[in-house]
Amino acid sequence: MASATVHTSLTFFFLLILGKALARDPFACDPRDARTAGLPFCRTTLPISERVKDLVGRLTTNEKVRLLVNKAAAVPHLGIKEYEWWSEALHGVSFTGPGVIFDDDFSGATSFPQVITTAASFNVTLWEAIGQVVSDEARAMYNGGAAGLTYWSPNVNIFRDPRWGRGQETPGEDPMMAGVYAASYVKGLQGNNGDRLKVAACCKHLTAYDLDDWNGVDRYHFNAKVTKQDMEDTFNVPFKMCVTEGNVASVMCSYNKVNGVPTCADPNLLKKTVRSQWGLNGYIVSDCDSVDVFYNAQHYTSTPEEAAAVAIKAGLDLDCGTFLANYTEKALNRGLLSEADIDGALFNTLAVQMRLGMYDGEPSTQPFGNLGPRDVCTPAHQELALEAARQGIVLLKNDRPSLPLSNLRHRTIAVIGPNANVTDTMIGNYAGFPCQYTSPLQGIRNYAKTIYQPGCADVACSNDTLFGGAINAAHQADATVLVMGLDQSIEAEFIDRIGLLLPGRQQDLVSRVAMASKGPTILVLMSGGPIDVSFAKNDPRISAIIWAGYPGQAGGAAIADVLYGTTNPEGKLPMTWYPQDYVSNLPMTEMSMRPSSIKGYPGRTYRFYKGPVVYPFGHGLSYTNFVNTIASAPNVVHVPIFGCHRSGNCTFSDQSIKVSHAKCDKLSLVLHVDVKNVGSKDGTHTLLVFSEPPAGHLAPHKQLVAFEKVHIPAGARQRVRIHIHVCKFLSIIDTAGVRRIPLGVHNLHIGDVTHTVSLQAVAHRLIKS
Ligand SMILES: *[C@@H]1O[C@H](CO)[C@@H](O)[C@H](O)[C@H]1NC(C)=O
Ligand SMILES: *[C@@H]1O[C@H](CO)[C@@H](O)[C@H](O)[C@H]1NC(C)=O
Ligand SMILES: *[C@@H]1O[C@H](CO)[C@@H](O)[C@H](O)[C@H]1NC(C)=O
Ligand SMILES: *[C@@H]1O[C@H](CO)[C@@H](O)[C@H](O)[C@H]1NC(C)=O
Ligand SMILES: *[C@@H]1O[C@H](CO)[C@@H](O)[C@H](O)[C@H]1NC(C)=O
């Protein structure tokens, strides 16, 4: 007895000092609650579908409708607590949603670079690893009562227009790359444990949402006019890959209308496309107040009850907002929808909660139940944030070359600019409180003596009052590093940019400092969107340009590591850097991806726009040089076709065949490329493979079909195997929105090397009807 008492009080003592890690009460199905202990929905041995059915059967209508919103009400008689569905984790656990509360036990979380920077690494392993770390921290915070388990991240809209304020949140402008990013990050967040979820991710905002506020048009009123072709080969690609390859547990519909229909009210999009065709296993949530927006701002229905009914019948399962809790029961009473419609929505949300283990009783004994405050901001997690920044930084220009700097020759550095000693600018939007910060100034101080001068009071840089100090500093130092660019006052949610140039007098500061600089002048840019820095590209006094994106909590350390060559840069631009002229006569509201010479419309992204650029998609230099040669590659690929059983019609147009008629399994094109590091430094090479389909299909003039990264020591050579899925990536979309494989000659571009391959159809076998 005595020893048992000691044991109990010791356990109690540990519970106290571990604090919230073990303190969370069960969300539901508390084993101590006699009312629910024996009920089927609490029985972990039953299939989830049966448990959900049992639970839904026990709810009153009034209880049901109060579960249709992000702040889902408690169901006291069934021992279910209230739940906040809205948490965010775009690049670290974020305080943007009300589900996350940073407190004494969890005062910060690892803040990775903003997504546009991480995307520039082109490293699929890194993307998934970040998701794993973020979900460890999210689970730890959930255990401590400081966060939810449902995260409305990532944002995988196409970065279509360079002015978009939220482009920073996305993996860039290429649909395939955005899809691969989505699937990798989602896998990292959700864990690879069958139907069980570590946390539930969400790909947003479906679809064609990439305008916040431009020239009087805002996202709540915007009607995006999109062709079937652009929808299928651009806007929906990342969402489809997120569902089919990432098995994401949620998709969020957006605010805007698409071709006149609000996305959250569109059964063709939600029920037919996402749930039936793509096979979403999870729930569809609205952007916050989307239902209210399509009723009150877009006047899509004449009564609020109709709006509630239309949304649920279209396939919406959860409303971020209060609308469905207020109006669904009235809609039911008016016969605008059925109880079965409501049950269908609940089935989708409750099943996700069950897959998260929320009805499995005591949280501390479940998977991840042991994670607590000591698992957040660990040295390993913070090291990964630093590593992600190093991998994402892009070297745009390096004349002579002047980088890396030398510890011996560059002992005193003038560190200049409004972003030179910033902290929260480095983490962009949808961030949390980071574990700590290393600003560029602090990073450079680990390598050299510094003279710091902001040059401008802020990024708006409205006057030259502080220029004198900056010019003096540059005059005295062995080298000058200017850290310029943007922040959330220039590009953000609600704020699209007006132009692409550096704000205010920044350009003037850079040029004047470069003129005064005794040593090399290096321009470092922080921004989500591209900046027209033609002036610096063309100025011989500015010897190097680096784009750091928003590099996260350790960004300054990573920038310094690149400047001094501790890290050999390897990032590549995930979006085109256009000249200012590109946007001067281009409405942001014009959604067409394809150019039109009649309309004088330039087209969008590297896949369609062929005009002048400041830096192209995929640009990024290294401190070494790589040479690619093709070791082996087929000249002909036979595409087996079948699928003519219904009509017995096995002919196909001589130009292309429908993907649905091809036998796609295992149909791949394998290239072997030898990469030689011909420079004197070890480095990492990012191989981007573009395909140029045969002409005459209104297809992209080229598109990314594969990417691979390899680390290669100086002087060494490595053979890289590249696998291209023919049906997925060598196909194109026709004007009816149908995916087809164009037959004939495709040119594959790998750096400077081009390889030609001919796709030819062969009848595989006929299926008799
Ligand atoms: C990709 O990132 C991971 C995680 O940081 C790293 O271990 C790996 O070396 C990177 N791959 C390449 C080829 O650099
Ligand atoms: C729903 O009702 C609550 C409480 O009356 C109110 O605060 C909220 O604004 C309502 N929401 C909508 C969308 O009507
Ligand atoms: C740089 O920023 C840090 C953090 O905000 C601040 O503590 C420090 O004083 C700044 N350094 C200079 C030289 O202004
Ligand atoms: C220069 O700009 C700063 C920051 O906007 C402002 O505080 C200051 O008054 C301005 N100085 C002059 C001379 O306009
Ligand atoms: C067979 O397919 C071709 C090409 O798609 C079409 O023109 C033709 O009408 C079809 N014939 C029948 C009998 O369906």
PDB file of N, CA, C and O in Angstrom, residues 708-729:
ATOM      1  N   GLU A 708      15.049  16.766 -60.276  1.00  0.00           N
ATOM      2  CA  GLU A 708      15.856  15.909 -59.396  1.00  0.00           C
ATOM      3  C   GLU A 708      16.995  16.743 -58.855  1.00  0.00           C
ATOM      4  O   GLU A 708      17.534  17.588 -59.557  1.00  0.00           O
ATOM      5  N   LYS A 709      17.390  16.469 -57.622  1.00  0.00           N
ATOM      6  CA  LYS A 709      18.544  17.173 -57.038  1.00  0.00           C
ATOM      7  C   LYS A 709      19.640  16.171 -56.725  1.00  0.00           C
ATOM      8  O   LYS A 709      19.365  15.082 -56.248  1.00  0.00           O
ATOM      9  N   VAL A 710      20.859  16.578 -56.975  1.00  0.00           N
ATOM     10  CA  VAL A 710      21.996  15.721 -56.613  1.00  0.00           C
ATOM     11  C   VAL A 710      23.126  16.556 -56.042  1.00  0.00           C
ATOM     12  O   VAL A 710      23.429  17.649 -56.531  1.00  0.00           O
ATOM     13  N   HIS A 711      23.753  15.997 -55.017  1.00  0.00           N
ATOM     14  CA  HIS A 711      24.935  16.646 -54.438  1.00  0.00           C
ATOM     15  C   HIS A 711      26.162  16.018 -55.083  1.00  0.00           C
ATOM     16  O   HIS A 711      26.298  14.797 -55.112  1.00  0.00           O
ATOM     17  N   ILE A 712      27.055  16.847 -55.632  1.00  0.00           N
ATOM     18  CA  ILE A 712      28.207  16.309 -56.356  1.00  0.00           C
ATOM     19  C   ILE A 712      29.480  17.011 -55.913  1.00  0.00           C
ATOM     20  O   ILE A 712      29.596  18.246 -56.012  1.00  0.00           O
ATOM     21  N   PRO A 713      30.442  16.253 -55.390  1.00  0.00           N
ATOM     22  CA  PRO A 713      31.716  16.863 -54.986  1.00  0.00           C
ATOM     23  C   PRO A 713      32.439  17.456 -56.198  1.00  0.00           C
ATOM     24  O   PRO A 713      32.223  17.026 -57.334  1.00  0.00           O
ATOM     25  N   ALA A 714      33.306  18.428 -55.928  1.00  0.00           N
ATOM     26  CA  ALA A 714      34.073  19.066 -57.005  1.00  0.00           C
ATOM     27  C   ALA A 714      34.797  18.009 -57.815  1.00  0.00           C
ATOM     28  O   ALA A 714      35.390  17.081 -57.264  1.00  0.00           O
ATOM     29  N   GLY A 715      34.699  18.128 -59.140  1.00  0.00           N
ATOM     30  CA  GLY A 715      35.426  17.222 -60.025  1.00  0.00           C
ATOM     31  C   GLY A 715      34.726  15.891 -60.267  1.00  0.00           C
ATOM     32  O   GLY A 715      35.107  15.145 -61.153  1.00  0.00           O
ATOM     33  N   ALA A 716      33.703  15.591 -59.501  1.00  0.00           N
ATOM     34  CA  ALA A 716      33.063  14.276 -59.627  1.00  0.00           C
ATOM     35  C   ALA A 716      31.933  14.302 -60.644  1.00  0.00           C
ATOM     36  O   ALA A 716      31.476  15.362 -61.073  1.00  0.00           O
ATOM     37  N   ARG A 717      31.524  13.101 -61.036  1.00  0.00           N
ATOM     38  CA  ARG A 717      30.438  12.949 -61.989  1.00  0.00           C
ATOM     39  C   ARG A 717      29.425  11.979 -61.390  1.00  0.00           C
ATOM     40  O   ARG A 717      29.796  11.049 -60.698  1.00  0.00           O
ATOM     41  N   GLN A 718      28.167  12.243 -61.657  1.00  0.00           N
ATOM     42  CA  GLN A 718      27.158  11.313 -61.146  1.00  0.00           C
ATOM     43  C   GLN A 718      26.075  11.086 -62.176  1.00  0.00           C
ATOM     44  O   GLN A 718      25.694  12.024 -62.891  1.00  0.00           O
ATOM     45  N   ARG A 719      25.630   9.852 -62.245  1.00  0.00           N
ATOM     46  CA  ARG A 719      24.543   9.534 -63.179  1.00  0.00           C
ATOM     47  C   ARG A 719      23.203   9.675 -62.443  1.00  0.00           C
ATOM     48  O   ARG A 719      23.032   9.120 -61.375  1.00  0.00           O
ATOM     49  N   VAL A 720      22.299  10.423 -63.053  1.00  0.00           N
ATOM     50  CA  VAL A 720      21.004  10.668 -62.425  1.00  0.00           C
ATOM     51  C   VAL A 720      19.917  10.016 -63.279  1.00  0.00           C
ATOM     52  O   VAL A 720      19.882  10.202 -64.494  1.00  0.00           O
ATOM     53  N   ARG A 721      19.083   9.271 -62.611  1.00  0.00           N
ATOM     54  CA  ARG A 721      17.984   8.614 -63.309  1.00  0.00           C
ATOM     55  C   ARG A 721      16.748   9.487 -63.178  1.00  0.00           C
ATOM     56  O   ARG A 721      16.363   9.844 -62.071  1.00  0.00           O
ATOM     57  N   ILE A 722      16.157   9.821 -64.303  1.00  0.00           N
ATOM     58  CA  ILE A 722      14.954  10.664 -64.272  1.00  0.00           C
ATOM     59  C   ILE A 722      13.808   9.909 -64.909  1.00  0.00           C
ATOM     60  O   ILE A 722      13.917   9.383 -66.015  1.00  0.00           O
ATOM     61  N   HIS A 723      12.730   9.905 -64.161  1.00  0.00           N
ATOM     62  CA  HIS A 723      11.590   9.097 -64.519  1.00  0.00           C
ATOM     63  C   HIS A 723      10.462  10.068 -64.879  1.00  0.00           C
ATOM     64  O   HIS A 723      10.093  10.885 -64.063  1.00  0.00           O
ATOM     65  N   ILE A 724       9.964   9.996 -66.100  1.00  0.00           N
ATOM     66  CA  ILE A 724       8.865  10.890 -66.492  1.00  0.00           C
ATOM     67  C   ILE A 724       7.617  10.057 -66.760  1.00  0.00           C
ATOM     68  O   ILE A 724       7.611   9.189 -67.641  1.00  0.00           O
ATOM     69  N   HIS A 725       6.598  10.324 -66.011  1.00  0.00           N
ATOM     70  CA  HIS A 725       5.328   9.620 -66.190  1.00  0.00           C
ATOM     71  C   HIS A 725       4.659  10.183 -67.451  1.00  0.00           C
ATOM     72  O   HIS A 725       4.269  11.342 -67.481  1.00  0.00           O
ATOM     73  N   VAL A 726       4.574   9.362 -68.496  1.00  0.00           N
ATOM     74  CA  VAL A 726       4.151   9.859 -69.810  1.00  0.00           C
ATOM     75  C   VAL A 726       2.730  10.423 -69.775  1.00  0.00           C
ATOM     76  O   VAL A 726       2.477  11.538 -70.235  1.00  0.00           O
ATOM     77  N   CYS A 727       1.791   9.656 -69.214  1.00  0.00           N
ATOM     78  CA  CYS A 727       0.390  10.108 -69.257  1.00  0.00           C
ATOM     79  C   CYS A 727       0.171  11.368 -68.424  1.00  0.00           C
ATOM     80  O   CYS A 727      -0.597  12.249 -68.800  1.00  0.00           O
ATOM     81  N   LYS A 728       0.858  11.450 -67.283  1.00  0.00           N
ATOM     82  CA  LYS A 728       0.643  12.625 -66.426  1.00  0.00           C
ATOM     83  C   LYS A 728       1.354  13.854 -66.964  1.00  0.00           C
ATOM     84  O   LYS A 728       0.807  14.953 -66.916  1.00  0.00           O
ATOM     85  N   PHE A 729       2.584  13.676 -67.415  1.00  0.00           N
ATOM     86  CA  PHE A 729       3.392  14.868 -67.634  1.00  0.00           C
ATOM     87  C   PHE A 729       3.730  15.170 -69.089  1.00  0.00           C
ATOM     88  O   PHE A 729       4.097  16.292 -69.407  1.00  0.00           O
TER      89      PHE A 729
END
